[in-house]
Structures are given as C-alpha cells and as structure tokens.
Coordinates of C-alpha atoms in Angstrom, one line a residue:
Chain A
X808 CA 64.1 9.5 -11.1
X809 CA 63.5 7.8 -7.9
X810 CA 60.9 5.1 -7.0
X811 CA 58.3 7.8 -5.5
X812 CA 58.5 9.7 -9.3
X813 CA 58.2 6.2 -11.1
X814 CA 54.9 5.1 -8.7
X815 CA 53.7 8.5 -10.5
X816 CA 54.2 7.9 -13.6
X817 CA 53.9 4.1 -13.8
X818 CA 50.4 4.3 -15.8
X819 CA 51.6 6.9 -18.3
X820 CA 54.9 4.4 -19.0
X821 CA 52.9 1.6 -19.2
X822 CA 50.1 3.2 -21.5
X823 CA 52.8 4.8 -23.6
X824 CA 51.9 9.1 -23.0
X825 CA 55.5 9.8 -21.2
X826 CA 57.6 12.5 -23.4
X827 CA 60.5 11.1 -24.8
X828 CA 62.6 12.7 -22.2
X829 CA 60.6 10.6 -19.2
X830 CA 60.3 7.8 -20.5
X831 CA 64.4 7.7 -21.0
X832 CA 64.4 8.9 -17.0
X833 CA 62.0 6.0 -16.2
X834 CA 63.7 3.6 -17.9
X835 CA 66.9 4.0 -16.6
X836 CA 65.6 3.7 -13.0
X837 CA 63.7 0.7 -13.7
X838 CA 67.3 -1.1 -15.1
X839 CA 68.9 0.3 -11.4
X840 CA 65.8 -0.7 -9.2
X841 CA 64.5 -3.9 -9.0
X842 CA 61.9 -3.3 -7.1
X843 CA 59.9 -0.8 -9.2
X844 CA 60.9 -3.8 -12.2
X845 CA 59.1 -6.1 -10.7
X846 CA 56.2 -3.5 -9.8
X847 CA 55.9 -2.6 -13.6
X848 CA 56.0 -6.5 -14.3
X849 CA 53.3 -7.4 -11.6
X850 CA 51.1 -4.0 -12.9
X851 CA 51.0 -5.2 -16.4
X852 CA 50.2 -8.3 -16.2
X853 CA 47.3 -7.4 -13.7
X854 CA 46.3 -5.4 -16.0
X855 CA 46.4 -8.1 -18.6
X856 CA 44.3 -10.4 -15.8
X857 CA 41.5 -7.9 -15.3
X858 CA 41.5 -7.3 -19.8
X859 CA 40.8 -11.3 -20.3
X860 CA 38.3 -11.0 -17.5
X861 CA 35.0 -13.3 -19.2
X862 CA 32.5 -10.7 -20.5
X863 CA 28.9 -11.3 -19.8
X864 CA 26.3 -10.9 -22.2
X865 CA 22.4 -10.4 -21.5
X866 CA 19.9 -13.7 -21.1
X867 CA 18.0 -14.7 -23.9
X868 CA 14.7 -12.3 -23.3
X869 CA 16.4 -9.6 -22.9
X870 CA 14.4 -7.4 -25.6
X871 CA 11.3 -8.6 -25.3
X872 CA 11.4 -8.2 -21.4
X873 CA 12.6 -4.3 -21.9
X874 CA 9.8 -4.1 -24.9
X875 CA 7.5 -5.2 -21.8
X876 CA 8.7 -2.6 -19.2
X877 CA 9.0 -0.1 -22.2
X878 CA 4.7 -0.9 -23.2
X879 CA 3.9 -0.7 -18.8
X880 CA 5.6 2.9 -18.6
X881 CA 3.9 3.7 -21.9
X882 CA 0.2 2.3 -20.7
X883 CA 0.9 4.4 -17.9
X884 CA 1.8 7.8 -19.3
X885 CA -1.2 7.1 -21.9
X886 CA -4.1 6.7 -19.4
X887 CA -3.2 9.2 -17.0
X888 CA -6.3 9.7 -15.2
X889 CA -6.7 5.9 -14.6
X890 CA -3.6 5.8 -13.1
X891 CA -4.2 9.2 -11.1
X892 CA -7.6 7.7 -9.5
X893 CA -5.9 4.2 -8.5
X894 CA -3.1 6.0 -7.1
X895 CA -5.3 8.5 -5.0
X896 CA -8.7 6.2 -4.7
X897 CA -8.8 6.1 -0.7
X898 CA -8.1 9.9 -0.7
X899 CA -10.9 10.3 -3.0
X900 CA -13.2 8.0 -1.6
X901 CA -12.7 9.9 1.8
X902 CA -13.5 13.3 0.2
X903 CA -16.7 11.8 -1.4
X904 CA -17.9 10.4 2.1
X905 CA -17.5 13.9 3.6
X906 CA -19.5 15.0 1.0
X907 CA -21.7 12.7 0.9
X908 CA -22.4 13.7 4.8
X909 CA -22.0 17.2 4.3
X910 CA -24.7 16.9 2.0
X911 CA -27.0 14.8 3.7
X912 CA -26.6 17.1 7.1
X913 CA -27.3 19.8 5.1
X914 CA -30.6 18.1 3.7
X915 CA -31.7 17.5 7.6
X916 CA -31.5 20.6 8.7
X917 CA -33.1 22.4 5.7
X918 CA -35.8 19.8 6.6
X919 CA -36.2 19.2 9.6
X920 CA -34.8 22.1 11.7
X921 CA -36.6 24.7 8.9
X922 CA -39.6 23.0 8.7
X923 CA -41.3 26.0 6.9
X924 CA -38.4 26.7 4.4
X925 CA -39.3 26.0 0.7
X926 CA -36.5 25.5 -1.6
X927 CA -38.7 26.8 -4.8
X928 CA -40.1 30.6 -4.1
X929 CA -43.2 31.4 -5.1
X930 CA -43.9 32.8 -8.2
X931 CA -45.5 35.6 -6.1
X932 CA -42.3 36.6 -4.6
X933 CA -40.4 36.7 -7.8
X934 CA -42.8 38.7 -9.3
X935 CA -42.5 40.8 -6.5
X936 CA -38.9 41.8 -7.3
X937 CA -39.3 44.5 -9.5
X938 CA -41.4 45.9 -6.8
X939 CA -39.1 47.0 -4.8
X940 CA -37.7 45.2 -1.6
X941 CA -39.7 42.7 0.4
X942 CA -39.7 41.5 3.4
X943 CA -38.5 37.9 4.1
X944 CA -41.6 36.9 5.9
X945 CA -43.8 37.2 2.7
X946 CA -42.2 34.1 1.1
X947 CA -44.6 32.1 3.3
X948 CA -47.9 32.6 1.3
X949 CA -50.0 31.1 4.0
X950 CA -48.1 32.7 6.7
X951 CA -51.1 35.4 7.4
X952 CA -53.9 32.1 8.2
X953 CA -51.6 29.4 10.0
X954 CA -51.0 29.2 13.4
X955 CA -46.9 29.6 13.2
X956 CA -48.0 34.0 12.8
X957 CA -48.1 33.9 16.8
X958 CA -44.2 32.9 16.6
X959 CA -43.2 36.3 15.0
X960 CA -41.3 38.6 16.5
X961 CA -43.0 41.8 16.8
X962 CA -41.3 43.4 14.1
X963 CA -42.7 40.8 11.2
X964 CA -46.0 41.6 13.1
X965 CA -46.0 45.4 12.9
X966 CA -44.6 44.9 9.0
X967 CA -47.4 42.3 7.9
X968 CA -50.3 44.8 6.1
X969 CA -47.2 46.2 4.2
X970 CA -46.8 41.9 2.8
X971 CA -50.3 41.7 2.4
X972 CA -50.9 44.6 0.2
X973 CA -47.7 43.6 -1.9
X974 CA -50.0 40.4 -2.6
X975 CA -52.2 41.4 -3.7
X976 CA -50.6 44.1 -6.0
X977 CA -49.1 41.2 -7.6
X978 CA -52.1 39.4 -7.8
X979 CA -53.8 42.2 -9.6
Chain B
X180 CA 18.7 -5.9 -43.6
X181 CA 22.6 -7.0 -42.1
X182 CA 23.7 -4.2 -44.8
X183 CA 21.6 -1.7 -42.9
X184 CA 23.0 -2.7 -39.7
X185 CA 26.6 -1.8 -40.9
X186 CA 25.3 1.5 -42.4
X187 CA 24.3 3.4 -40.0
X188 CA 26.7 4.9 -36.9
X189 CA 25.5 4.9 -33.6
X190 CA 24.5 8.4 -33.5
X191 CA 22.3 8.5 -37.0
X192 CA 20.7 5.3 -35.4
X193 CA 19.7 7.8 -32.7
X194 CA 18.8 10.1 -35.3
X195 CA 16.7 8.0 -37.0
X196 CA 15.1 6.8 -33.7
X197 CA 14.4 10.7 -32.9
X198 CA 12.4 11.0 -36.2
X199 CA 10.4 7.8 -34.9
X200 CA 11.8 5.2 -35.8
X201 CA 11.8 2.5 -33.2
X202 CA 14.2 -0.2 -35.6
X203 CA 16.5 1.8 -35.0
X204 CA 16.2 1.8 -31.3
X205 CA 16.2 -1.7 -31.0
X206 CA 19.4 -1.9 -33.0
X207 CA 20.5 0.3 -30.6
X208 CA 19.6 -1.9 -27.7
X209 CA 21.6 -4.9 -29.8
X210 CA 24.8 -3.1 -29.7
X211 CA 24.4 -2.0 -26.4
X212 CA 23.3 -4.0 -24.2
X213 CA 26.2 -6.2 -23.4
X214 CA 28.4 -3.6 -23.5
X215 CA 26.2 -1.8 -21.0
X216 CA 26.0 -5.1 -19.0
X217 CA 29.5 -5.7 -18.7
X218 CA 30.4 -2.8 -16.8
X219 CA 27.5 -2.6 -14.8
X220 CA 28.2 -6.1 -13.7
X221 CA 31.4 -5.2 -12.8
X222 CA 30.6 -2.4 -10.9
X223 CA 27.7 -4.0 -9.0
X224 CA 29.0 -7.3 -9.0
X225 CA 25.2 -8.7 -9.5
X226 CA 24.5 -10.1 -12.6
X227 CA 20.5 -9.5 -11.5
X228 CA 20.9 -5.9 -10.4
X229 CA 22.9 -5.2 -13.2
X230 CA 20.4 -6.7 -15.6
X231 CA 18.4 -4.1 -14.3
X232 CA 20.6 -1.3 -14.3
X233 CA 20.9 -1.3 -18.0
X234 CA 17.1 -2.0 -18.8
X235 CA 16.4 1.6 -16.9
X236 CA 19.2 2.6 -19.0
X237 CA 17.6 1.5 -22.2
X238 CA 14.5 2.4 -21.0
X239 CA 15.6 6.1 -20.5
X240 CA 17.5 5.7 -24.1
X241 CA 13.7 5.4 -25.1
X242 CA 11.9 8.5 -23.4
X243 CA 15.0 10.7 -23.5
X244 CA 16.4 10.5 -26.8
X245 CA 14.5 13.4 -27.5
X246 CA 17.5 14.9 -25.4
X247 CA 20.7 13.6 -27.0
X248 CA 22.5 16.3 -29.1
X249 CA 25.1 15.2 -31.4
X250 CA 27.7 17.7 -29.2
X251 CA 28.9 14.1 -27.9
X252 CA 29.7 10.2 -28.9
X253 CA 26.4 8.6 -28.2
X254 CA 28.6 6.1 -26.6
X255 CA 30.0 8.7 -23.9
X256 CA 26.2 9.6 -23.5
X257 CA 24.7 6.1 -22.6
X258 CA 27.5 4.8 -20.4
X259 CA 27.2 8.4 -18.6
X260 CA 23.6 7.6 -18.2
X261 CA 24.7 3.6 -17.1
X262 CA 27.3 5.2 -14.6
X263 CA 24.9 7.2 -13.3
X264 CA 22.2 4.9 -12.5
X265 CA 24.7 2.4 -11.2
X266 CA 26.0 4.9 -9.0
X267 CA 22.6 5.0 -7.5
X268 CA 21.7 1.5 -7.1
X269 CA 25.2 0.9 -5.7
X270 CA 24.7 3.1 -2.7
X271 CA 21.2 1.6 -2.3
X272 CA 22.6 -1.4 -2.1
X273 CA 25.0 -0.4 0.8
X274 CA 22.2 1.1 2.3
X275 CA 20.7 -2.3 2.8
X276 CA 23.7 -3.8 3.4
X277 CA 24.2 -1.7 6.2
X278 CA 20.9 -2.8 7.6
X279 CA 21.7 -6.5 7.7
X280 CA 25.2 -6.7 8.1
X281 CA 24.9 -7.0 12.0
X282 CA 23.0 -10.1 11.6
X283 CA 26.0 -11.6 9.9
X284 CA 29.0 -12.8 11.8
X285 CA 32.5 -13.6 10.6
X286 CA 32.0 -17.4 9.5
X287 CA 30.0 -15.7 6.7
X288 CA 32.4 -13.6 5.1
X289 CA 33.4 -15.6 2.1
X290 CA 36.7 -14.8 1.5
X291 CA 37.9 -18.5 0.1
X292 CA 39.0 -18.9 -3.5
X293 CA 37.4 -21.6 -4.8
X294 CA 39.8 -24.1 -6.6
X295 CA 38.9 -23.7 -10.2
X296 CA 40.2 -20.1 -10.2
X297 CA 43.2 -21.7 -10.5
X298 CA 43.2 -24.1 -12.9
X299 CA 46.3 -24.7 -14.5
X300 CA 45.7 -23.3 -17.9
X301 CA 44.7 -20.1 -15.9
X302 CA 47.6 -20.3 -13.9
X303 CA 50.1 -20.3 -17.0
X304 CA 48.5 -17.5 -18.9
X305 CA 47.3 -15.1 -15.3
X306 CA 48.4 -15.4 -11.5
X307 CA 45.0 -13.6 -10.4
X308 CA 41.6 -15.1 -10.6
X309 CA 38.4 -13.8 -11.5
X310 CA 37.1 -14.1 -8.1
X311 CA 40.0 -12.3 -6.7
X312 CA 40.0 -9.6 -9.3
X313 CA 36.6 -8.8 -8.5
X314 CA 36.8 -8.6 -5.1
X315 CA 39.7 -6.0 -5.4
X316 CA 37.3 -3.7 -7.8
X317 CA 34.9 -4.2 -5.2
X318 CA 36.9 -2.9 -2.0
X319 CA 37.8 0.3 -4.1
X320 CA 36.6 3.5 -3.9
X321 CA 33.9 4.3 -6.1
X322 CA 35.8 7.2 -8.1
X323 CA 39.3 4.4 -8.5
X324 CA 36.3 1.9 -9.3
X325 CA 34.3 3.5 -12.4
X326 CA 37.8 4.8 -14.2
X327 CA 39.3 1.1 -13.8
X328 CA 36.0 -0.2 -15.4
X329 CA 36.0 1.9 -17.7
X330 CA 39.4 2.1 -19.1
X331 CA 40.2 -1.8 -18.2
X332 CA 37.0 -3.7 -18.8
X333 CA 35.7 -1.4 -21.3
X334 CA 39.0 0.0 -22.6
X335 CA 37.9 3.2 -23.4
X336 CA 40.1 6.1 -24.7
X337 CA 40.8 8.9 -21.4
X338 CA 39.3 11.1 -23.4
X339 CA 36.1 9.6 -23.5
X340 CA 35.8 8.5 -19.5
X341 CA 36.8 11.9 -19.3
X342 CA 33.7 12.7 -21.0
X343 CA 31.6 10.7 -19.0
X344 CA 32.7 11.1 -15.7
X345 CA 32.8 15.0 -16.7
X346 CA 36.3 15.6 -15.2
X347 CA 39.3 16.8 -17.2
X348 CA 42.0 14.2 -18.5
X349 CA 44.8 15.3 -16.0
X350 CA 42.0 14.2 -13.5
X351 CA 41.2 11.1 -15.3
X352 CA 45.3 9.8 -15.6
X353 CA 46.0 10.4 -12.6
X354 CA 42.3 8.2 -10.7
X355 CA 43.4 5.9 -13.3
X356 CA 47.1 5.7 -12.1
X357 CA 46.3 6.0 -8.5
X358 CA 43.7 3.3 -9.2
X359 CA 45.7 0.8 -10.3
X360 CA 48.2 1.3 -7.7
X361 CA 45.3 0.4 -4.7
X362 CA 44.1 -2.0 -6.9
X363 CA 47.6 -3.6 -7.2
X364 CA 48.1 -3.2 -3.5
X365 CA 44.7 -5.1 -3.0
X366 CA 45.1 -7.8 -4.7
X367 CA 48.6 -8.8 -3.1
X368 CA 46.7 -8.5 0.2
X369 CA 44.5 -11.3 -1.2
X370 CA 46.7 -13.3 -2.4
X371 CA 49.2 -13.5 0.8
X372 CA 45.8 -14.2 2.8

C-alpha cells in the first residue's frame, strides 16, 4: 500500500470497516511511513476535538414560543377568509370603487341621458305580451298626448294607430 | 408520567400524535429539539438562525405528521427535514452575505483566536479549539459539511446519513473520508496562520 491508497482508506481504518486483508496492508505501511503515522495520529484526534465539541441546548421558552408560532399558523388556516380579505383588501377595495362608479355612471345615463326611460313597465305592456309583438314605442303610455311624439322618426309615426288599438284591446 | 416517557419509541410517539394526541408531540419536541439544535448550529453557525431552523422543523413535525410512514427511523425523517431547511436558510444567508460583503474590508475579517480557546486544560486534552473547528466546518463544501455533522457531531450510523442525505453508503464513506481529509487540511492552514 502506498500513501495515496492509505489517504483512501484512512476513514474506513480509523472507523474500523477495512477487511481483514486491508487493514494488515494498511498497517504495515503506516509502521514504514511516518508521514501517513502522524496523519492517522493528527486525524483521530481531530476527530476526537470536533466529538467533545460543547453541545448546545435550546433557551428556556423554547416550547411555549413554538406552541405560539404553532396557535399563529393554526389562527391562520382556521379563519381563512379573514386572512384572504386582509391580504387582498386594496385589490378589493379598488374593484368595489369601479363598481361603485360603474354603477353610478350607469344610474346617470339611464337618468339623465334617457330621460323618458322607466325602469318598471307598465302593467299595460306586460299584459300585452301574450298579444303578440309590440312595438317599443308603446311602453310610453303618454307618448300619443306629449310633445316628445314630434321627435319620432317616421317609422314610430306611421306604426302609432297599430299602439293605440293594442291599448285599448288591453284596456277592454 | 416519567414511566410513560420511557415507554413509548420515537415512532409510536408519532403514532400516537397521528391519532391526535398532541402529549405526544410535545414529548417529541423534548427529545428533539437539542438534538435538532446542535447540528443546525453547527451547520449555520448562528445560534439565532438555528433556533429558528428547528422551530420550522418542529413546526412542520406538527402539520406533516400526517405524512411520516413507518418505512423509516423517525430520526432519519426529522433530521432529513432539519437538513433540508438548513440547506435553505444557509444559501439565504449567502445570498445576503453576498450583498454586504463589499462594504466590508479586510480589517473586519476576524480571523484571531481568542486566548481562552487555549486554555491549558484544553490544550492537554485537544490541540484545536472550538473557534478553529468551527471555522474549518464552515469553509467546507456544503456536501463535506452535512456528512461531518452528521457522523461527528451527531455521530450517526452511515447508514442512517445515508438515509437522510438519500445517497448510497459507498457515497456516504467516501464524502465522509474526503471530508475529513479537507477538513484536516483546513485546520492546519489555521493553525500555521
């Protein structure tokens, strides 16, 4: 055995898993070689330094603080749609202003640009359904005396006796 | 109640823990946690990060004991899980230490040995410090690093770091032999400086 087989099998010799056969090989180079002697020497009792190293144990606490983190992670799987809105609050609070102008711009222009839109039809026109169709003009009931008739377009104008007999077969 | 602690093994107290019973995970904890702590403190060097290291390791003992089969020692099984998350907080830790090592210059490298390393019952029974010891782990490469832990400071069997590193034990010997050998070579460094 020369010094580049003992550097390979220096663990094995010194934790004792060499065959019989090996272990004789290394032996006899460590009593020829005194530099792989003092090797072995310097290895084990390195290894002895770094097995009477001071072991250090956990601070007084150390339950109760893991107990602590343990209850935290447990709140949190428990409640989780508490922890779902604090963690996406500014997302939601921005989806509930758009909403919240959606909504409004919505209500502005059904009132204000539709002035003559009703959001309730008249009982007359659902009546009317199973009369057959019906012209979208004759949800107005007072469209045939106000003054918004000269707006029409032609065609409402030329269908308007049709919605005024529809009336009044409903009214009958 | 200290006959109950001798009863049960390791892996009925994770048994009984599965069925709900959380004594037996705090018994669990008791046995551990210094165990856990040791090598983790070795590994990070950081008595703080470590600390933590092995709280997330009990922590996960906790929500994933559902997990362990009794296929392995639970032993094998936590200190896989400890390696693991050590593993990760070690390279975080370079990460950062990457960040704000160009703000340090060369008068800040502590490389002195303070005196009482060497106090004279030490120096009868050892011819390396603590200090020095430490700082050799430290320099090594990560896969020299956990096997030394593990089979020095820990002094497990090569079967079972084989087990928790998941490598066979040819692989195992031979990190372990290489290991020491850097480690060896190391510490002479340090001590002719």
């Amino acid at each position: 055995m020369d010094c580049y087989s003992f550097d390979k099998v220096l663990s094995d010799y010194i934790d004792s898993t060499l065959s019989v056969k090996q272990r004789q090989e290394a032996n006899e180079h460590i009593a020829a070689c005194p530099g792989c002697r003092e090797k072995l020497a310097d290895m084990v009792n390195m290894l002895n330094c770094i097995r009477s190293l001071p072991s250090c144990s956990a601070r007084p606490g150390f339950e109760a603080r893991l107990m602590a983190k343990i209850a935290r992670e447990k709140h949190k799987k428990e409640a989780p749609f508490a922890n779902m809105l604090r963690e996406y609050s500014r997302v939601i609070s921005v989806a509930a202003a758009v909403m919240l102008l959606f909504a409004t711009s919505l209500f502005i222009y059904t009132s204000v640009v539709l002035p003559g839109h009703s959001a309730t039809p008249p009982a007359a026109e659902i009546r009317s359904i199973d009369a057959g169709p019906v012209n979208p003009v004759a949800q107005r009931p007072d469209m045939s005396v106000s003054g918004t008739e000269k707006n029409l377009p032609d065609s409402s104008k030329a269908e308007r006796p049709n919605y005024n007999r529809r009336i009044m077969m409903v009214n009958e | 109640m200290n006959t109950e602690k001798i009863k049960y093994t390791d892996e009925e107290l994770v048994a009984r823990f599965q069925k709900g019973d959380e004594r037996a995970y705090i018994e669990l904890v008791k046995r551990y946690k210094d165990r856990l702590l040791n090598f983790v403190y070795r590994y990070l060097n950081s008595y703080e990060q470590a600390e933590d290291v092995v709280q997330d390791t009990l922590m996960k003992l906790y929500t994933s004991a559902h997990m362990y089969r009794e296929i392995a020692k639970f032993s094998t099984w936590i200190f896989t899980i400890a390696a693991n998350l050590a593993k990760s907080e070690l390279r975080r830790i370079k990460r950062r230490r990457v960040v704000s090592i160009h703000d340090l210059g060369y008068d800040d490298k502590e490389y002195e040995i303070p005196s009482e390393v060497y106090s004279p019952e030490k120096e009868t029974t050892s011819s390396y410090g603590e200090k020095q010891i430490q700082q050799a782990i430290d320099t090594l490469p990560d896969q020299f690093k956990t096997v030394i832990i593990l089979r020095e400071v820990q002094q497990l069997s090569y079967e079972e770091i084989s087990q928790i590193l998941g490598v066979s034990i040819g692989t195992v010997k031979s990190r372990i032999n290489r290991g020491r050998l850097r480690l060896q070579k190391l510490l002479k460094e340090l001590k002719e400086q």
